[in-house]
PDB file of C-alpha atoms and ligand atoms in Angstrom:
ATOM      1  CA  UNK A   1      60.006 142.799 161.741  1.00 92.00           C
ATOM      2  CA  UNK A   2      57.539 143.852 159.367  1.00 97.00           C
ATOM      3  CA  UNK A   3      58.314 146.289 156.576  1.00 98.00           C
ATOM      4  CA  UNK A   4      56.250 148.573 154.224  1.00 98.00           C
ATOM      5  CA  UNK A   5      57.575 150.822 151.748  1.00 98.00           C
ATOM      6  CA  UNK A   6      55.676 154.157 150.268  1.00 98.00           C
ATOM      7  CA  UNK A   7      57.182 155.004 146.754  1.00 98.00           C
ATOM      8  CA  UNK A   8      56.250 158.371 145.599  1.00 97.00           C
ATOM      9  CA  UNK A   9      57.540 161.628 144.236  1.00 96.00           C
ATOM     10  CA  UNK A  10      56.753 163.361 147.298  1.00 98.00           C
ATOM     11  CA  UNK A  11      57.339 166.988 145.605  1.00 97.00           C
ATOM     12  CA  UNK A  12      56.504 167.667 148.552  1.00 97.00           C
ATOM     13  CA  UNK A  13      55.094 165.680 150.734  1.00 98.00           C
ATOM     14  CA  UNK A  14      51.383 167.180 152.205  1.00 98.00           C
ATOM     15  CA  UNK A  15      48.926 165.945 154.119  1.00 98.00           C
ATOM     16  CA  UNK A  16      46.891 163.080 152.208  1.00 97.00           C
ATOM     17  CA  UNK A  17      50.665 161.378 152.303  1.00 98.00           C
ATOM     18  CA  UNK A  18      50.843 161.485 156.192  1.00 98.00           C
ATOM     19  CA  UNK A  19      46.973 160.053 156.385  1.00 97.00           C
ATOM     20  CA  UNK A  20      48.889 157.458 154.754  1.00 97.00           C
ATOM     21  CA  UNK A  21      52.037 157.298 157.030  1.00 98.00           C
ATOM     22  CA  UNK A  22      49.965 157.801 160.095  1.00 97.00           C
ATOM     23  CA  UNK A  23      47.695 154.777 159.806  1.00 97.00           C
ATOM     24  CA  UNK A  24      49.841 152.695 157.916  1.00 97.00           C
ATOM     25  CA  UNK A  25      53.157 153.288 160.579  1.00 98.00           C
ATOM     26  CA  UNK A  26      50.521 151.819 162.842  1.00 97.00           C
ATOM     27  CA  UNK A  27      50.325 148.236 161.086  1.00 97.00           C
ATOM     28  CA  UNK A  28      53.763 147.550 160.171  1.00 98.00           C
ATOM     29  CA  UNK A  29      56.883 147.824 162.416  1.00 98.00           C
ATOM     30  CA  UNK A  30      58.956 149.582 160.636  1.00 98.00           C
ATOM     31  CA  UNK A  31      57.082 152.339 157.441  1.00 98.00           C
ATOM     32  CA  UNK A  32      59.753 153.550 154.879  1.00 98.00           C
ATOM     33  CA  UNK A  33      58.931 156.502 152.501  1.00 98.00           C
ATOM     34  CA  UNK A  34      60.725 155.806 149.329  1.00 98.00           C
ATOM     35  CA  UNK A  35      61.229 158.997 147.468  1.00 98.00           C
ATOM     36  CA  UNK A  36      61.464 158.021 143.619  1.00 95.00           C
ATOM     37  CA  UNK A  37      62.524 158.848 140.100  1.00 88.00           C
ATOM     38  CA  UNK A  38      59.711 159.370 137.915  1.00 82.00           C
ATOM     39  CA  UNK A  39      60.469 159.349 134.653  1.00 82.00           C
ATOM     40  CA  UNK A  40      58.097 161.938 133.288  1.00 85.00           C
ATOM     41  CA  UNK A  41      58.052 164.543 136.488  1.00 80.00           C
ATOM     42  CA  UNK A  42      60.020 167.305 136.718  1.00 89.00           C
ATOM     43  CA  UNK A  43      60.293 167.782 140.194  1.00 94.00           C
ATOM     44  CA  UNK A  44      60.450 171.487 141.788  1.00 94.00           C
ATOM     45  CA  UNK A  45      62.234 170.192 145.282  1.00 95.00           C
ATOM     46  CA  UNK A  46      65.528 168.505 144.724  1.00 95.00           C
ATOM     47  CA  UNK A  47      66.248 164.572 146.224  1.00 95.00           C
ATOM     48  CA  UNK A  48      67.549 166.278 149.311  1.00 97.00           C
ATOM     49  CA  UNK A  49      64.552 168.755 150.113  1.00 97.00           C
ATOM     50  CA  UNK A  50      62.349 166.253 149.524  1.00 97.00           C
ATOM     51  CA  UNK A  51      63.869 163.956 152.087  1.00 98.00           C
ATOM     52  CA  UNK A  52      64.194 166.876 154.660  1.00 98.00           C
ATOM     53  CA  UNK A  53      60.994 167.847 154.566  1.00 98.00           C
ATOM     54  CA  UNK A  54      60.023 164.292 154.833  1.00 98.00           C
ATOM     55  CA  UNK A  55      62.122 163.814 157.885  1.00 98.00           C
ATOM     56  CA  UNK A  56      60.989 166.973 159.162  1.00 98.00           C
ATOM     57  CA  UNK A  57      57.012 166.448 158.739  1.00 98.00           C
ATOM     58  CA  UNK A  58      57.804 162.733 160.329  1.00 98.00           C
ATOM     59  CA  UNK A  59      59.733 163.084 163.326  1.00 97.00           C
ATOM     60  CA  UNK A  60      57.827 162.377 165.448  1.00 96.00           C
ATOM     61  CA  UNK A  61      56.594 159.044 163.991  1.00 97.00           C
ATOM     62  CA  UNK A  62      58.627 156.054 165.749  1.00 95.00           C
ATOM     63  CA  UNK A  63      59.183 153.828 163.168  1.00 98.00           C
ATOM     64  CA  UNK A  64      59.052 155.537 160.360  1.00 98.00           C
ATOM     65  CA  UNK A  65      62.216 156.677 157.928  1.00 98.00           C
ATOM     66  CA  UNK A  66      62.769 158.070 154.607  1.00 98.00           C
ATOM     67  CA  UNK A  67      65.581 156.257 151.532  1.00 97.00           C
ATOM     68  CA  UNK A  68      65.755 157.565 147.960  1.00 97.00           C
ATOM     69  CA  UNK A  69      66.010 155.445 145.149  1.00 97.00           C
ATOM     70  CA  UNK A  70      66.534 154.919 141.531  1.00 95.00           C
ATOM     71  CA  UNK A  71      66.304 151.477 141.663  1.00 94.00           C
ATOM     72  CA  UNK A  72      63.097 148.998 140.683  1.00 96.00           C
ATOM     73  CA  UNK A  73      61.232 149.368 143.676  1.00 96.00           C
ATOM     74  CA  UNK A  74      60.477 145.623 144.206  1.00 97.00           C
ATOM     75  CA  UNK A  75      63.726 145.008 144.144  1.00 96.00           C
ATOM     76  CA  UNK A  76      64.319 147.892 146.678  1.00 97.00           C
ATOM     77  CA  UNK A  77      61.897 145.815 148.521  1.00 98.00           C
ATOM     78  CA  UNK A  78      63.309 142.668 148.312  1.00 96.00           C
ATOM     79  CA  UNK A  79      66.851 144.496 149.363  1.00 96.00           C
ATOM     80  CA  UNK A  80      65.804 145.944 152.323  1.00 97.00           C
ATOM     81  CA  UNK A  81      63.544 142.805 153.328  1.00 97.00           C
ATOM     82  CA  UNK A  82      60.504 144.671 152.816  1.00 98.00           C
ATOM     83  CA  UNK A  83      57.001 142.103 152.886  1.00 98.00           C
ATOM     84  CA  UNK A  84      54.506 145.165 150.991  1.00 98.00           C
ATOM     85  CA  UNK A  85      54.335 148.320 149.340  1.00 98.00           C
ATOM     86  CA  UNK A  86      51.463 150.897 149.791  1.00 98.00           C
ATOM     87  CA  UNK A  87      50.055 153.221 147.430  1.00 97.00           C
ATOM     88  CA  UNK A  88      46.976 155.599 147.832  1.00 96.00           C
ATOM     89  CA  UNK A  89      44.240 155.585 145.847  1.00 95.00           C
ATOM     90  CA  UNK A  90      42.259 158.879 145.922  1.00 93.00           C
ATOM     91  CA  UNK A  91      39.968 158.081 143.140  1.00 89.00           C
ATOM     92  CA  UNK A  92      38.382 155.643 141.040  1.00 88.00           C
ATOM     93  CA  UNK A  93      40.802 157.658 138.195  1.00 85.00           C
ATOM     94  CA  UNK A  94      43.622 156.645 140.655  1.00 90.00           C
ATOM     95  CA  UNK A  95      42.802 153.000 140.069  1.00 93.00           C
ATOM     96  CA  UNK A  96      43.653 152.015 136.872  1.00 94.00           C
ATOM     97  CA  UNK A  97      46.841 152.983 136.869  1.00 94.00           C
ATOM     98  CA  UNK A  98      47.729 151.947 140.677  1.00 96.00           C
ATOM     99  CA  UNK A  99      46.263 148.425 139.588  1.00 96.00           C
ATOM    100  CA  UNK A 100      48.243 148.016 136.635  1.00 96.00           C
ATOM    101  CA  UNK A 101      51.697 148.731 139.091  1.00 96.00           C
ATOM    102  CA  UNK A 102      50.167 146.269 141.586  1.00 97.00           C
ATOM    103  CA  UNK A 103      49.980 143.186 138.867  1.00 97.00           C
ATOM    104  CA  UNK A 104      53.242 144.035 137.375  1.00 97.00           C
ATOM    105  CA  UNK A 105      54.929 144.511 140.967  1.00 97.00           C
ATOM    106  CA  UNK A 106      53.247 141.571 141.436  1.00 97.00           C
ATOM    107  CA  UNK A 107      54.721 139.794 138.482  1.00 97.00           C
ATOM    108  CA  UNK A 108      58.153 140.608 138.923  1.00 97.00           C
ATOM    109  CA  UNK A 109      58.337 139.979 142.434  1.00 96.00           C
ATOM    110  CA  UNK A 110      55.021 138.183 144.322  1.00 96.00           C
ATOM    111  CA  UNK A 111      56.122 138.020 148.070  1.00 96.00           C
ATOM    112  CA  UNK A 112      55.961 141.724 147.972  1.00 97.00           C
ATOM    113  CA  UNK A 113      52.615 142.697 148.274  1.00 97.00           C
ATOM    114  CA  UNK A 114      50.998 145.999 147.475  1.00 98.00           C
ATOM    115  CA  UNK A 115      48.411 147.900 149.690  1.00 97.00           C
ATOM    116  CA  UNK A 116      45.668 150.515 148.106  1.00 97.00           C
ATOM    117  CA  UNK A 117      44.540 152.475 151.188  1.00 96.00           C
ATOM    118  CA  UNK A 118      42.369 155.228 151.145  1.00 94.00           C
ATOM    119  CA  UNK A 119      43.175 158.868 153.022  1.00 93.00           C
ATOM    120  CA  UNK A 120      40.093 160.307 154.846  1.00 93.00           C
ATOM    121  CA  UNK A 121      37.874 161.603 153.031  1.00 94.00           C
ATOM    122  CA  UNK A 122      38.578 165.544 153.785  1.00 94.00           C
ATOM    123  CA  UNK A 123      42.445 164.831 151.996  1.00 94.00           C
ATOM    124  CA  UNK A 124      41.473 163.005 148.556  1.00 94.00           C
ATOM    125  CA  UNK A 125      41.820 166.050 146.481  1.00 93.00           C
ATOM    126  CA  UNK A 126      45.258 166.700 147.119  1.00 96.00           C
ATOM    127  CA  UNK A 127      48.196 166.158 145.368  1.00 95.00           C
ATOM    128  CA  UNK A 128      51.347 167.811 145.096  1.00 96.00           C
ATOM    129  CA  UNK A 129      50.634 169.893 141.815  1.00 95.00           C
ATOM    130  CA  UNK A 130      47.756 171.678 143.260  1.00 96.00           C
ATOM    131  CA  UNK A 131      49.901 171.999 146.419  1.00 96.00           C
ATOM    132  CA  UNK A 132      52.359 173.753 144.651  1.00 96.00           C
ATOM    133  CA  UNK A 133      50.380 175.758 141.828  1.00 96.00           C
ATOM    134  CA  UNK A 134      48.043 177.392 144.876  1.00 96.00           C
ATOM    135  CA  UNK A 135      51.663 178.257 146.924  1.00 96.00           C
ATOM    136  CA  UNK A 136      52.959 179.844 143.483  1.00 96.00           C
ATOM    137  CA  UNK A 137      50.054 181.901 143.048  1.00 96.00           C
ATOM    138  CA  UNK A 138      50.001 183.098 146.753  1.00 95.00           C
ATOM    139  CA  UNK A 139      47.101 181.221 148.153  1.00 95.00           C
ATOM    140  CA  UNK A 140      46.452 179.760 151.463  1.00 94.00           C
ATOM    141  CA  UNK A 141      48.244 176.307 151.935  1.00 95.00           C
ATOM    142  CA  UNK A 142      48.240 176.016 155.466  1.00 94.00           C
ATOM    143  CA  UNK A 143      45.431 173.355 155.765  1.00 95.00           C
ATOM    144  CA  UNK A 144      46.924 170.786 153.134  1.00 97.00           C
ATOM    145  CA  UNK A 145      50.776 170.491 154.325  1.00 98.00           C
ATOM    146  CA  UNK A 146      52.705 170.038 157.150  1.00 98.00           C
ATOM    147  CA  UNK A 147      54.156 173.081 158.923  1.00 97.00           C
ATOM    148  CA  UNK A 148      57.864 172.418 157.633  1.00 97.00           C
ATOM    149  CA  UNK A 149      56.618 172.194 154.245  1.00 98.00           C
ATOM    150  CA  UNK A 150      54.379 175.552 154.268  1.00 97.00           C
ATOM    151  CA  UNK A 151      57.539 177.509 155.784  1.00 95.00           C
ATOM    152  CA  UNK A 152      59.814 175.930 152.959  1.00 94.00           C
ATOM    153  CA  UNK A 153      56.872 176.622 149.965  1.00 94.00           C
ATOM    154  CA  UNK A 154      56.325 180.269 150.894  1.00 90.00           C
ATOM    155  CA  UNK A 155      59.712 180.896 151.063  1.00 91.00           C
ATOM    156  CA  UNK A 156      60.354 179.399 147.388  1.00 89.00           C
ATOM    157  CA  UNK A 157      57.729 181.707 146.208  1.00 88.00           C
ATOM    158  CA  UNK A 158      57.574 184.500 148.320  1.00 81.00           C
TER     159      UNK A 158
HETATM  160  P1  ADP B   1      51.000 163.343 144.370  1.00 85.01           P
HETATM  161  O1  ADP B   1      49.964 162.571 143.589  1.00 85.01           O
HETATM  162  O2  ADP B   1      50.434 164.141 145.494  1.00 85.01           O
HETATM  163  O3  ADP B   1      51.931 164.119 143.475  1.00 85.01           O
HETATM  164  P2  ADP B   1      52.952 161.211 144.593  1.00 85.01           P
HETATM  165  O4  ADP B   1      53.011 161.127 143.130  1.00 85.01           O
HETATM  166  O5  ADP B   1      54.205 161.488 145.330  1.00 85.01           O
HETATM  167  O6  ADP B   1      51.905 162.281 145.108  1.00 85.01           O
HETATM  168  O7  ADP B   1      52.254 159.903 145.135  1.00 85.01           O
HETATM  169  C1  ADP B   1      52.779 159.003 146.035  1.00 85.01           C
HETATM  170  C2  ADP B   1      51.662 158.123 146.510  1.00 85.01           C
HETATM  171  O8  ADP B   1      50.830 158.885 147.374  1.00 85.01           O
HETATM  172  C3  ADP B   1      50.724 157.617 145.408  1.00 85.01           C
HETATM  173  O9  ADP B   1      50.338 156.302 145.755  1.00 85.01           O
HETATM  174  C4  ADP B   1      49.539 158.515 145.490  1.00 85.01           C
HETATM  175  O10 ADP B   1      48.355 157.874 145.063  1.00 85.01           O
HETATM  176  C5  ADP B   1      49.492 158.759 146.987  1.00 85.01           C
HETATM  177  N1  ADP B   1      48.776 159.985 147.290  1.00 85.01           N
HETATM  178  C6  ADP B   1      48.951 161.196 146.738  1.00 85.01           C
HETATM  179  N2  ADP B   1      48.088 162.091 147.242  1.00 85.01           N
HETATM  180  C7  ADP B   1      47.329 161.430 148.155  1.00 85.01           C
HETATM  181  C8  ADP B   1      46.251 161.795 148.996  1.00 85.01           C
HETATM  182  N3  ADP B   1      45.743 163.013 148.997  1.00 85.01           N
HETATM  183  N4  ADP B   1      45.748 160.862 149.790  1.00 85.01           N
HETATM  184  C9  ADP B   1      46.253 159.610 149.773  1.00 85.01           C
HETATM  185  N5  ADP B   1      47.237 159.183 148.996  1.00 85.01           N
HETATM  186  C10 ADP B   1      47.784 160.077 148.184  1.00 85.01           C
END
């Protein structure tokens, strides 16, 4: 059984996340969103929404499931028997950052290996800030999340 991990905020999850899940669940057996502490976010959903609406925007994925952590994520990995992680990288900006994790992750743990994939093109300029500053200003979200998170967003700022 082959196991991926996706560590992220997910505040919330939207749809350059589930470009992610949807071709990434299709490599692996088993594709685990990890939803993370960052230590500089301040997230607007709390642990648990952000896991519902993960499990709600998923279900219907096979093999793919949702854990929260607070833990090092390779050793998350390595606890859960996980053989890669998988990060996206949106733009070149993306990069330096995401390869700076990768050689550390790979440092402190190299039989975990981390995956860059790209979302289709028509998702790279999303991220959850915009997500959420274009909900709290009343504009039209519909075409950048999943249906459980629009419902959830327009009723936080409605
Ligand atoms: P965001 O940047 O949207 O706030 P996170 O911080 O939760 O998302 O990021 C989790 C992972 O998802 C990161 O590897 C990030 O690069 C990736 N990601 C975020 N947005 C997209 C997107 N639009 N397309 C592909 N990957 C993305």
């Amino acid at each position: 059984m082959k196991k991926i991990l996706y560590p992220g905020s997910f505040d919330p999850i939207h749809n350059g996340h589930l470009d992610i899940a949807r071709r990434a669940s299709k490599l692996f057996d088993e594709f685990v969103f990890v939803v993370a502490v960052h230590p500089t976010k301040k997230p607007l959903f709390t642990k648990k929404e952000r896991i519902k609406l993960i499990q709600d925007s998923t279900s219907h994925f096979k093999n793919v499931s949702v854990l929260y952590t607070e833990k090092l994520i390779v050793d998350l990995a390595k606890e859960h028997g996980a053989v890669a992680l998988i990060r996206g990288l949106r733009h070149v900006s993306d990069f330096e950052l995401e390869f700076q994790m990768a050689m550390m992750n790979y440092h402190l743990s190299p039989e975990v290996t981390t995956i860059l994939m790209m979302p289709e093109e028509k998702h790279i300029h999303l991220n959850s800030n915009l997500v959420k500053e274009i909900a709290r200003l009343h504009g039209d979200i519909e075409g950048f999340v999943p249906p459980p998170v629009y419902k959830h967003l327009k009723s936080k700022f409605d």
